[in-house]
XYZ file of C-alpha atoms in Angstrom:
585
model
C 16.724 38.980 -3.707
C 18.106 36.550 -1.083
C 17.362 32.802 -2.413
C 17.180 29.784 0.042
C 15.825 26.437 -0.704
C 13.583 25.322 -2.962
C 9.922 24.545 -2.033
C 10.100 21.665 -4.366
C 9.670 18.789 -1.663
C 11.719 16.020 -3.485
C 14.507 18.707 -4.072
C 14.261 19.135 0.364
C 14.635 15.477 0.540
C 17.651 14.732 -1.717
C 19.539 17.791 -0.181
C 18.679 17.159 3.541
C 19.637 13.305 2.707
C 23.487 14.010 0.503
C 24.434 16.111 4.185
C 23.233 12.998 6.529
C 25.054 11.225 4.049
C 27.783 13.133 4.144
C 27.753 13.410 0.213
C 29.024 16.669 -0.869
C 30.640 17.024 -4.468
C 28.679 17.874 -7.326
C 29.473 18.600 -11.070
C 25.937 20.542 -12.696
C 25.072 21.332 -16.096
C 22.614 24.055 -16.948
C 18.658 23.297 -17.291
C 15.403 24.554 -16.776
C 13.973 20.814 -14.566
C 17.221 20.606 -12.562
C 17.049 24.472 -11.534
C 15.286 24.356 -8.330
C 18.282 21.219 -7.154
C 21.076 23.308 -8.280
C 19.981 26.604 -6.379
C 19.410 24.582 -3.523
C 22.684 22.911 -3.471
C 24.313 26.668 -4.265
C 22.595 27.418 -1.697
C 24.190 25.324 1.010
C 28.126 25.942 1.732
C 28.403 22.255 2.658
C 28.668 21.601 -0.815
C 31.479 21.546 -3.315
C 29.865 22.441 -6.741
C 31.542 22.159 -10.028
C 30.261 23.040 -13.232
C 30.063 21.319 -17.282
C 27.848 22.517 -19.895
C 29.176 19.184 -21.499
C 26.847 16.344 -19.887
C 29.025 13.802 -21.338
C 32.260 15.347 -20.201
C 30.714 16.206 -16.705
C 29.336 12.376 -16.480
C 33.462 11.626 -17.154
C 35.035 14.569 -14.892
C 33.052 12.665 -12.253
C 34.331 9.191 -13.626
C 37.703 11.034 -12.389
C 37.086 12.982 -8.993
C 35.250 9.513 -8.135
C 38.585 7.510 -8.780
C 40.756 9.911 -6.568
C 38.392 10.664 -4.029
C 36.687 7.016 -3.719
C 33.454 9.250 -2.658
C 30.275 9.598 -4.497
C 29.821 12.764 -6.711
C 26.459 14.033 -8.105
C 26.007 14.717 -11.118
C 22.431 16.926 -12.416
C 21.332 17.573 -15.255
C 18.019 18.725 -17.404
C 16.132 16.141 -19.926
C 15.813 15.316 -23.223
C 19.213 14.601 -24.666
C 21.410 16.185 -22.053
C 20.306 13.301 -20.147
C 21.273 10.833 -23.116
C 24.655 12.431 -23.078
C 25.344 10.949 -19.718
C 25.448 7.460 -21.014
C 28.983 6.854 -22.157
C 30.171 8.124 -18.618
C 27.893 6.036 -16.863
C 28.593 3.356 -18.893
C 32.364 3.587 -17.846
C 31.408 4.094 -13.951
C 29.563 1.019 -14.609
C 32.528 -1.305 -15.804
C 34.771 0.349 -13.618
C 32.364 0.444 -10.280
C 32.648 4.249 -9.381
C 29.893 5.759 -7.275
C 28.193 8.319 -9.337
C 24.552 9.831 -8.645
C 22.906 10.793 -11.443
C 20.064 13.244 -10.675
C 17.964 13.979 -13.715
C 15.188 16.814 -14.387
C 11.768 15.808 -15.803
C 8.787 17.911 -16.280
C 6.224 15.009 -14.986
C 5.579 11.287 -15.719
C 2.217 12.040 -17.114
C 3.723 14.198 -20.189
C 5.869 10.668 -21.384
C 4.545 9.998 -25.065
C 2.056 13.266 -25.276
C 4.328 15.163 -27.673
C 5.521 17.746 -24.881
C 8.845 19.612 -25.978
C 11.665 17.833 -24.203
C 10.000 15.073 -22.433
C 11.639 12.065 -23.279
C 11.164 8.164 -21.755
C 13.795 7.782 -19.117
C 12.273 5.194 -17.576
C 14.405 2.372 -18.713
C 17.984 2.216 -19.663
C 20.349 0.170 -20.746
C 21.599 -2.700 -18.197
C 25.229 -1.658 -18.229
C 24.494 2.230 -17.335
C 23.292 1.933 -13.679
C 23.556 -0.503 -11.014
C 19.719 1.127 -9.796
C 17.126 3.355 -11.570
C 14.762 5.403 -8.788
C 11.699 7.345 -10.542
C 10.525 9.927 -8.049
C 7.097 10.582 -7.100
C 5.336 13.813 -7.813
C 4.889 14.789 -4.305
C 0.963 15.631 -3.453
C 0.823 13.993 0.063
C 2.593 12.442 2.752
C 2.766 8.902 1.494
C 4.386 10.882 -1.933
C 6.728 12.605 0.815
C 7.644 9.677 2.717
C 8.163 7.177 -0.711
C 10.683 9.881 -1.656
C 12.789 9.808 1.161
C 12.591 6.136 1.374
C 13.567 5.490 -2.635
C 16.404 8.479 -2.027
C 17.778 6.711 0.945
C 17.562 3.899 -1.334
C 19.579 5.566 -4.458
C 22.384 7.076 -2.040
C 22.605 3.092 -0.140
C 22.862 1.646 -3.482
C 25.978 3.316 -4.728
C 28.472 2.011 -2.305
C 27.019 -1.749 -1.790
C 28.871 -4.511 -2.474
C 30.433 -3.755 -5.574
C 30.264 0.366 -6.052
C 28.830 2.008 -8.683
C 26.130 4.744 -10.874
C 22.787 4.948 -9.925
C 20.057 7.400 -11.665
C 17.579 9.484 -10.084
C 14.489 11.028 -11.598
C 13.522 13.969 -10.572
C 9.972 15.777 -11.207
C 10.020 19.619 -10.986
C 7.914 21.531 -9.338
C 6.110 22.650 -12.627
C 8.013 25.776 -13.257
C 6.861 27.416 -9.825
C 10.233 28.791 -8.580
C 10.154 29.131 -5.162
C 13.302 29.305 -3.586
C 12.137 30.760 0.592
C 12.635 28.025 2.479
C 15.032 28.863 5.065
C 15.619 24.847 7.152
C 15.936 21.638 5.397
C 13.296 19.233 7.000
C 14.122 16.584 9.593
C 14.700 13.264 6.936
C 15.300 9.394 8.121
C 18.645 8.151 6.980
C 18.463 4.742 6.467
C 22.204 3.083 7.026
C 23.027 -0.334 5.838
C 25.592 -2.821 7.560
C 27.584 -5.353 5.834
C 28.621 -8.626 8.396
C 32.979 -7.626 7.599
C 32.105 -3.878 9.487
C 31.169 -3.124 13.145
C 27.687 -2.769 13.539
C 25.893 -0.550 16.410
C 25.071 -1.959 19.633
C 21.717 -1.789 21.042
C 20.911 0.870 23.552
C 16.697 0.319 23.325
C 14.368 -1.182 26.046
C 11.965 -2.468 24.828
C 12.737 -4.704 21.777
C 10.351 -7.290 19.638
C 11.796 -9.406 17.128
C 9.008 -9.799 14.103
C 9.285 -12.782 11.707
C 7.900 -12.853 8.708
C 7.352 -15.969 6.198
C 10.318 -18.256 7.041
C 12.680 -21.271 6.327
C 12.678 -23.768 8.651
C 14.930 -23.410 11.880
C 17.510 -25.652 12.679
C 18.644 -25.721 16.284
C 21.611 -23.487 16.188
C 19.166 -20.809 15.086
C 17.336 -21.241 17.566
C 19.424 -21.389 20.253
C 21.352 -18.146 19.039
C 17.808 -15.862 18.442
C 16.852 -17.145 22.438
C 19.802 -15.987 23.302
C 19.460 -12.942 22.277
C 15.929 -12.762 23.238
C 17.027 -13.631 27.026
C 20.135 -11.183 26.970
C 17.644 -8.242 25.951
C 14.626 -9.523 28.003
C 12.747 -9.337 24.322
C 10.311 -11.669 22.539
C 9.666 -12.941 19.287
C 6.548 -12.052 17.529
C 5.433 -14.819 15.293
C 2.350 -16.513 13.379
C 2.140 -19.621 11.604
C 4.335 -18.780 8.492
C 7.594 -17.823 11.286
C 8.216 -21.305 11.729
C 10.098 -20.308 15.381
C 9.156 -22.022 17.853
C 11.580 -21.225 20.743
C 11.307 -20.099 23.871
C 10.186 -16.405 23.345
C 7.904 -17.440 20.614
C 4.873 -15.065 21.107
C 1.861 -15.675 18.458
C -0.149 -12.458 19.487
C -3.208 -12.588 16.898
C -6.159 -13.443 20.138
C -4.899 -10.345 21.719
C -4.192 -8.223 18.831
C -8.096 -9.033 17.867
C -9.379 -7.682 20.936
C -10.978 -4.323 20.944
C -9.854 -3.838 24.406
C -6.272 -3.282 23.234
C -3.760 -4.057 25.802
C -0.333 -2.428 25.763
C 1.682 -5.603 25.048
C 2.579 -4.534 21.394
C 2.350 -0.852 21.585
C 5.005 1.412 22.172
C 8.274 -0.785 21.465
C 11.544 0.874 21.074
C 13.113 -1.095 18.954
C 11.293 -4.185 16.795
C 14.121 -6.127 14.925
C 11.873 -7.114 11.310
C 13.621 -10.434 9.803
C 12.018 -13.076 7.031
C 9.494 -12.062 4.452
C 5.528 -11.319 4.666
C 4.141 -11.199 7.947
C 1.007 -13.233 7.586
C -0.945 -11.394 10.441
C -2.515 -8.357 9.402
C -4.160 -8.230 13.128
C -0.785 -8.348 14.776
C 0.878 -5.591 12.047
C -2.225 -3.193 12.715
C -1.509 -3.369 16.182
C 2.148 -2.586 16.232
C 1.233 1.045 17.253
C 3.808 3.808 18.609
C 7.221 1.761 17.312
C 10.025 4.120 17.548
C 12.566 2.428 14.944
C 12.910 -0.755 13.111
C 16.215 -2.619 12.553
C 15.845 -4.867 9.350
C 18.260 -7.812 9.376
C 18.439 -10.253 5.563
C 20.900 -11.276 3.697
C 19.271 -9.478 0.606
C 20.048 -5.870 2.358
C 17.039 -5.150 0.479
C 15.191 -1.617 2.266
C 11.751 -3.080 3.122
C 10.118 -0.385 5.048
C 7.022 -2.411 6.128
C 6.346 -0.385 9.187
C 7.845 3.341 7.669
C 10.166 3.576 10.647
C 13.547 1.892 9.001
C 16.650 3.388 9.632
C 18.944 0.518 9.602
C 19.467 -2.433 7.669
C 21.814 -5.364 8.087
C 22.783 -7.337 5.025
C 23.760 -10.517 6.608
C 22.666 -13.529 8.184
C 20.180 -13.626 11.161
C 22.593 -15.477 12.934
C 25.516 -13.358 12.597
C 23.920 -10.500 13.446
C 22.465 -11.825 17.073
C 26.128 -13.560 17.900
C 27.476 -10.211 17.657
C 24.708 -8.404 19.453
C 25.230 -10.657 22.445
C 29.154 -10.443 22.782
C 28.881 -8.093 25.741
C 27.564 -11.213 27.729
C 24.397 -9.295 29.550
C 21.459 -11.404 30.161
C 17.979 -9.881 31.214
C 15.093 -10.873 33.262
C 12.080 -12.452 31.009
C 9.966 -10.267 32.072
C 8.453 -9.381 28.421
C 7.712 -12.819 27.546
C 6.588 -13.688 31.196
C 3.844 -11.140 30.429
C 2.967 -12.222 26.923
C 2.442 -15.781 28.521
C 0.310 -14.334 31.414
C -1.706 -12.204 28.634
C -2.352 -15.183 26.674
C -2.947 -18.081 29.378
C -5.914 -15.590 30.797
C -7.381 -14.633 27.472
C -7.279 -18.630 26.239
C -8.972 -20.032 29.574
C -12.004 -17.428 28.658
C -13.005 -18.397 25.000
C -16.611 -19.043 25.450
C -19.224 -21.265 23.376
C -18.115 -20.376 19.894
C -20.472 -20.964 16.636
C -20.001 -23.974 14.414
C -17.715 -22.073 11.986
C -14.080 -22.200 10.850
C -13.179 -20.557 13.959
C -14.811 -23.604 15.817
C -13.225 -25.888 13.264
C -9.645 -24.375 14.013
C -9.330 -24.188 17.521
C -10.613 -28.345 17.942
C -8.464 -29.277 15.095
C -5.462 -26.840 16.028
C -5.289 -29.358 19.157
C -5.241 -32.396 17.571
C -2.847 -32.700 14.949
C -0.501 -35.613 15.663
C 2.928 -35.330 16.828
C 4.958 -34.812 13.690
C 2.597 -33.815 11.115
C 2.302 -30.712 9.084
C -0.451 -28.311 7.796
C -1.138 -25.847 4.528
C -3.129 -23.293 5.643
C -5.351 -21.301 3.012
C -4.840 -17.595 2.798
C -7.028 -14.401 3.958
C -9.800 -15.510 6.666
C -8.100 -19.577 7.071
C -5.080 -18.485 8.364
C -6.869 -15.444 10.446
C -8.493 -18.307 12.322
C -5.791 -20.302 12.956
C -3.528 -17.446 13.623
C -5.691 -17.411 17.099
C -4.899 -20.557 18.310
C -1.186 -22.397 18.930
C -0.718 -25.850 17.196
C 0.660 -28.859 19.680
C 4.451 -29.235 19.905
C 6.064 -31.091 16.968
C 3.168 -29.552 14.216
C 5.206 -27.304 11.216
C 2.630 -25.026 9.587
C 2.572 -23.748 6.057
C 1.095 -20.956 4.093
C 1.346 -19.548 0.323
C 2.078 -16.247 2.017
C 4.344 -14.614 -0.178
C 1.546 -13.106 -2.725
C -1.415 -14.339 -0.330
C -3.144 -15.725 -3.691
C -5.833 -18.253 -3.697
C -4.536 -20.334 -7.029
C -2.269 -22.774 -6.018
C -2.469 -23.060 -1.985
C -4.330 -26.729 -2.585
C -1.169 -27.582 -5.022
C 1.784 -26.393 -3.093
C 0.324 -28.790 -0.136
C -0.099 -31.809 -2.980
C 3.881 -31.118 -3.735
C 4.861 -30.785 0.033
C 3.561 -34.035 0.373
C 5.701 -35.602 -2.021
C 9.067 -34.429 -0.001
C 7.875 -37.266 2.948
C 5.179 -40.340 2.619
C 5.283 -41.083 5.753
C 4.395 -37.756 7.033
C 0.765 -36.682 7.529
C -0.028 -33.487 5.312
C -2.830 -31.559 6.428
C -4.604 -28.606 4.647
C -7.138 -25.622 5.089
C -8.936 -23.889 2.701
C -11.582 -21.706 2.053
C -14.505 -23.208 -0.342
C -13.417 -20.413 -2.893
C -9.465 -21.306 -2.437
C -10.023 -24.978 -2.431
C -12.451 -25.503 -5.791
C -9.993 -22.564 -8.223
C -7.243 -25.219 -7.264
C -9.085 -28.899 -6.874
C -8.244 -29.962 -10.028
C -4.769 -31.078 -8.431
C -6.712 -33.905 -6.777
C -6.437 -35.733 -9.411
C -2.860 -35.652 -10.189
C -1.914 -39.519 -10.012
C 0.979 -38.950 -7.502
C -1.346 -38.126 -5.038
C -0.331 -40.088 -2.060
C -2.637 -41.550 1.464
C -0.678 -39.002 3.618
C -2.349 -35.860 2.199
C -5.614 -34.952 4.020
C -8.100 -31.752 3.161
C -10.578 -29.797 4.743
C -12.427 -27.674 3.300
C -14.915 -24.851 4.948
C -17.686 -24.532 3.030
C -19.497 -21.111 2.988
C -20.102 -20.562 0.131
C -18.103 -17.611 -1.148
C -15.179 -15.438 0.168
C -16.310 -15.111 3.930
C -13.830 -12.055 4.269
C -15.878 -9.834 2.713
C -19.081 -10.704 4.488
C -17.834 -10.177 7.926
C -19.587 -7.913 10.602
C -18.239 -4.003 9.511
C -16.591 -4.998 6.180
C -16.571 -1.942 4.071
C -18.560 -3.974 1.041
C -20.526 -4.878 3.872
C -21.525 -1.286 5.058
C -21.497 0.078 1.280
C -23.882 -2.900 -0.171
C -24.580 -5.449 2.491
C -24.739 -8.668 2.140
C -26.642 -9.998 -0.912
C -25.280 -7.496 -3.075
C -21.731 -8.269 -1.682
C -22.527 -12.186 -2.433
C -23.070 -11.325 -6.005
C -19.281 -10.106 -7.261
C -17.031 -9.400 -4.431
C -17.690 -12.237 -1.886
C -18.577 -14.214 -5.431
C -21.278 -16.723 -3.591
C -23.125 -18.987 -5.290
C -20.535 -20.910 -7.296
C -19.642 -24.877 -7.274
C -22.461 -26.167 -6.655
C -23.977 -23.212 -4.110
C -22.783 -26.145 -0.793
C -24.109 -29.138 -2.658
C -23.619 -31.785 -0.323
C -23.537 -34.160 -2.979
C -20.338 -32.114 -5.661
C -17.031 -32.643 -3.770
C -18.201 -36.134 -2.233
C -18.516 -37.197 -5.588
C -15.714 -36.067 -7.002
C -13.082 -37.003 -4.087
C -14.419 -40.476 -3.731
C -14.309 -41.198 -7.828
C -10.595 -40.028 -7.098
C -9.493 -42.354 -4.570
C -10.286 -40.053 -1.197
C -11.843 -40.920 1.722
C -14.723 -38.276 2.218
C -16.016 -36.774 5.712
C -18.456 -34.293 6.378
C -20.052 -31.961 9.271
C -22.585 -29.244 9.205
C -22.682 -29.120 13.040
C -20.985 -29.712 16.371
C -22.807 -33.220 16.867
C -21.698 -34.524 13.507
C -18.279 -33.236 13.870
C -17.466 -34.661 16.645
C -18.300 -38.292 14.990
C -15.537 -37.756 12.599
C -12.427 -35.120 14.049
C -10.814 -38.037 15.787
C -10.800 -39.868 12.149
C -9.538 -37.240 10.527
C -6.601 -36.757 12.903
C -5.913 -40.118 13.958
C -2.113 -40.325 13.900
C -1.653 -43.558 11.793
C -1.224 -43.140 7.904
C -4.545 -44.186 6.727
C -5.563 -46.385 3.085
C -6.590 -43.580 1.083
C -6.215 -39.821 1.722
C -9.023 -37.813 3.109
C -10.992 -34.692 2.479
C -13.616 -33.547 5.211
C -16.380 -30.773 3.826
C -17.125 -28.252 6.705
C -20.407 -26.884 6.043
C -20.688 -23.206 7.902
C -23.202 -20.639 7.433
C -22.065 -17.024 7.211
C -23.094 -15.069 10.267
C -21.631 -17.972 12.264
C -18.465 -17.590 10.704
C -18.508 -13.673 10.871
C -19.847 -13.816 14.921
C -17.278 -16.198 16.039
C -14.836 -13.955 14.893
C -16.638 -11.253 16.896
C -16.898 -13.213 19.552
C -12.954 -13.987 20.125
C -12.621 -10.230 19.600
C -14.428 -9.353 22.326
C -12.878 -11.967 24.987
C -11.915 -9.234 26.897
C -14.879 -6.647 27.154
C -17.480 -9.755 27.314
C -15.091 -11.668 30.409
C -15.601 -10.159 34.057
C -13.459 -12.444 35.434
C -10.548 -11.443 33.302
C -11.281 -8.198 34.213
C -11.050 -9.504 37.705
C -7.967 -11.160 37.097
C -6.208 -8.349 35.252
C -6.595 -5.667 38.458
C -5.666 -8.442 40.983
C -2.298 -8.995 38.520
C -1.345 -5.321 38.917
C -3.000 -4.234 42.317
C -2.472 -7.556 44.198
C -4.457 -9.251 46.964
C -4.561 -6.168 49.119
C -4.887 -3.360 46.396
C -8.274 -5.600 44.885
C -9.699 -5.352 48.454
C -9.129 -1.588 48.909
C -10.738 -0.973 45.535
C -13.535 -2.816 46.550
C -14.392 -1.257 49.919
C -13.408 2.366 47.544
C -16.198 1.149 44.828
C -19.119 0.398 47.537
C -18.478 3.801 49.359
């Protein structure tokens, strides 16, 4: 009987991915959960196979061939104690930094402590074994399929970074189904990774997005060296208020990602270049649709496969890698950013009458800050809001975006403050975010340049918006009761938070409407320190706050003349005319 490859999907993926990584020596030991890799492997003639009933001599005839070759070698092996065996080799590749693979059989995950023959814990060894420990998923869909070839691109990267060395792979079986018919390896992303001392590919794409995530500040040589790569490659920079860019090609893209008549500014790039951490807009990252390949660039030369289309990573810094993607000297034409701004300009001049809500609160505030200051912005719906409106020159933004977690966003502005007193600290938060954390108010370093606001709506306003699934499932009263969790502090006393700011030392300001908060936003923001610090209570009601979020979704469907401006953009003066005198006939 003619045998092929095995039908086992994470045995596909590990095969396909040692021949894009040009990986080909292997020392197996016999088994019953490595069977279906070594028949594969067998299999293939682009492999040189070696075998060792011994695991612990095979781990240390690898030791060897690794020494003279300075290539990786695979070794594979069964479970139980074979595997154990492999420990004083791997222990030696480990003090002397030789790449070996490891590639260990296991019956399944779910069979660890159940008292099944063989199955022993592998899921944790000893420090000085490995340099990286990758547990395989049983593969029963394509998020199974694709977190296999990511964490064996992963395995294979790790062995020859920075320092070499062994790395251990666990491998479920395919639960003693031995099916060895398929005839053609599947197509498999290799992920490379570049180091700043090697050449590094040039970039051939057209269309190209750089995408920050949560950021360190800037400084100007930064700056300078990211627009020049943005004008050399006629690409822009897709940011919200956690990028912390604010350069020339700075495009915050939230008001048009929100719109449900999608435009094709962010679909269909060839090439997005993913630096920093979390991207704190979830509207933005949905609407990324059709990107052909992502290019991540960190010093940690970690694999973050936010958008599943990573094939290259670059562990260096930012910096270095745009220098020496601009060497060639080509400059391009603006034209990407030109339409960004045009796309933006038209949708911000046709915002109509929005709902006293934090929407309504953002975009008068997000125009007022003073030159200079700074502002914390609460996670989940606070910094959706703001995310839709650009703050005035000079303004840094904030945000506890890492984890998105509601505990300590009101604290980690109380500590920012202490860095400058003679900055004005400004901060956003959600009634639920604000009260789990207001106990900081009355730390007694608390300073006059810290100033609050807090939207009021009495529970987690995400959860109660127009469509949300709890919404659909249980509407909203049941919704109030656990998941929106409405009804606490005080159920918008008016009377709780005034109380307890002002016995604290704060100035306190209020608004449940337009009229009353236009009395107080220019005392809030005036740009002078002030005697005490402030807190202002924003009291919003919930289908206010869920329609004005709505209602700057549907800019586009709901504006005519946008509509009217958008065809006169791309059929001109003449075309418009035509295509009225074609819509009358």
């Amino acid at each position: 009987m003619d045998f092929y490859y095995s039908s086992n999907e994470n045995v596909q993926i590990l095969v396909a991915l040692l021949k894009a990584h040009g990986i080909k020596r292997v020392i197996a030991s016999p088994g019953t959960t490595n069977l279906e890799l070594m028949v594969s492997l067998q299999h293939d003639d682009f492999f040189e196979m070696y075998s060792c009933v011994d695991e612990r001599s095979a781990a240390y005839m690898a030791c060897g061939l690794a020494t003279e070759t300075n290539e990786p070698v695979v070794i594979t092996c069964t479970e139980a104690t074979a595997s154990r065996d492999y420990y004083p080799g791997l222990t030696e590749a480990f003090h002397r930094k030789l790449p070996i693979l490891a590639v260990t059989g296991l019956h399944d995950y779910k069979y660890i402590g159940q008292l099944e023959p063989q199955v022993i814990d592998r899921r944790v060894s000893p420090l000085d074994t490995m340099k990286k420990k990758i547990n395989l998923p049983v593969i029963k869909d394509e998020n199974d399929w694709k977190e296999s070839e990511l964490r064996i691109n992963e395995a294979i990267l790790e062995l020859k970074r920075k320092d070499y060395g062994p790395v251990h792979i666990n491998m479920p079986w395919n639960a003693g189904k031995f099916d060895f018919s398929v005839k053609t390896l599947p197509y498999v992303r290799k992920i490379d990774r570049y180091f700043a001392e090697e050449d590094i590919p040039s970039i051939t794409a057209k269309k190209i997005a750089v995408l920050i995530g949560g950021h360190s500040d800037w400084n100007k040589m930064q700056t300078e060296m990211l627009d020049a790569f943005c004008k050399a490659y006629d690409a822009i920079v897709i940011c919200d208020h956690t990028s912390k860019y604010y350069g020339k090609y700075r495009a915050q893209c939230t008001l048009l990602a929100i719109q449900k008549a999608k435009t094709e500014l962010l679909q269909n790039i060839d090439l997005l270049i993913h630096i920093g951490e979390e991207f704190g807009d979830d509207e933005t990252k949905r609407n990324l649709v059709g990107i052909k390949e992502v290019w991540r660039v960190s010093p940690d030369g970690e694999l973050r496969d936010t958008f599943g289309k990573l094939t290259k990573v670059f562990e260096m810094q930012e910096e270095t890698f745009f220098r020496r993607q601009i060497r060639d000297g080509r400059v391009g034409t603006d034209s990407y950013i030109n339409q960004y701004k045009n796309e933006i300009c038209r949708l911000e001049k046709h915002i109509p009458d929005l709902p006293f809500s934090s929407v309504y609160v953002a975009s008068r505030i997000s125009q007022v800050l003073p030159n200079g200051s700074m502002i914390h912005l609460g996670v989940s719906d606070t910094i959706r809001a703001w995310n839709m409106f650009r703050l005035p020159e000079g303004v840094k933004s904030r945000c506890n975006s890492g984890c998105r977690g509601i505990d300590g966003c009101v604290s980690a502005l109380m500590g920012a403050s202490l860095a400058d007193k003679n900055r004005i600290f400004f901060g956003v938060f959600g009634d639920l975010t604000f009260f789990y954390d207001m106990n900081v108010l009355g730390n007694r370093y608390v300073q006059n340049n810290v100033r609050i606001i807090v939207v009021n709506n009495n529970g987690g306003n995400i959860f109660r918006h127009n469509g949300h699934t709890t919404q659909k499932w249980l509407g909203l009263e049941k919704t109030n009761l656990y998941v929106a969790a409405g009804g606490h502090f005080g159920n918008q006393s008016p009377a709780l938070l005034k109380h307890f700011a002002e016995d604290l030392g704060f100035e306190y300001l209020s608004a449940s409407s337009k009229e009353e908060f236009s009395k107080i936003v220019d005392r809030f923001t005036v740009k002078e320190l002030t005697e005490k610090p402030m807190v202002l209570e924003i009291f919003t009601e919930t289908v206010n706050d869920s329609n004005a979020f709505d209602i700057m979704g549907n800019i586009l469907l709901d504006s005519k003349g946008l509509v009217k401006e958008a065809v006169k953009s791309l059929l001109g003066e003449q075309g418009t005319a035509f295509m009225k005198r074609f819509i009358k006939k």
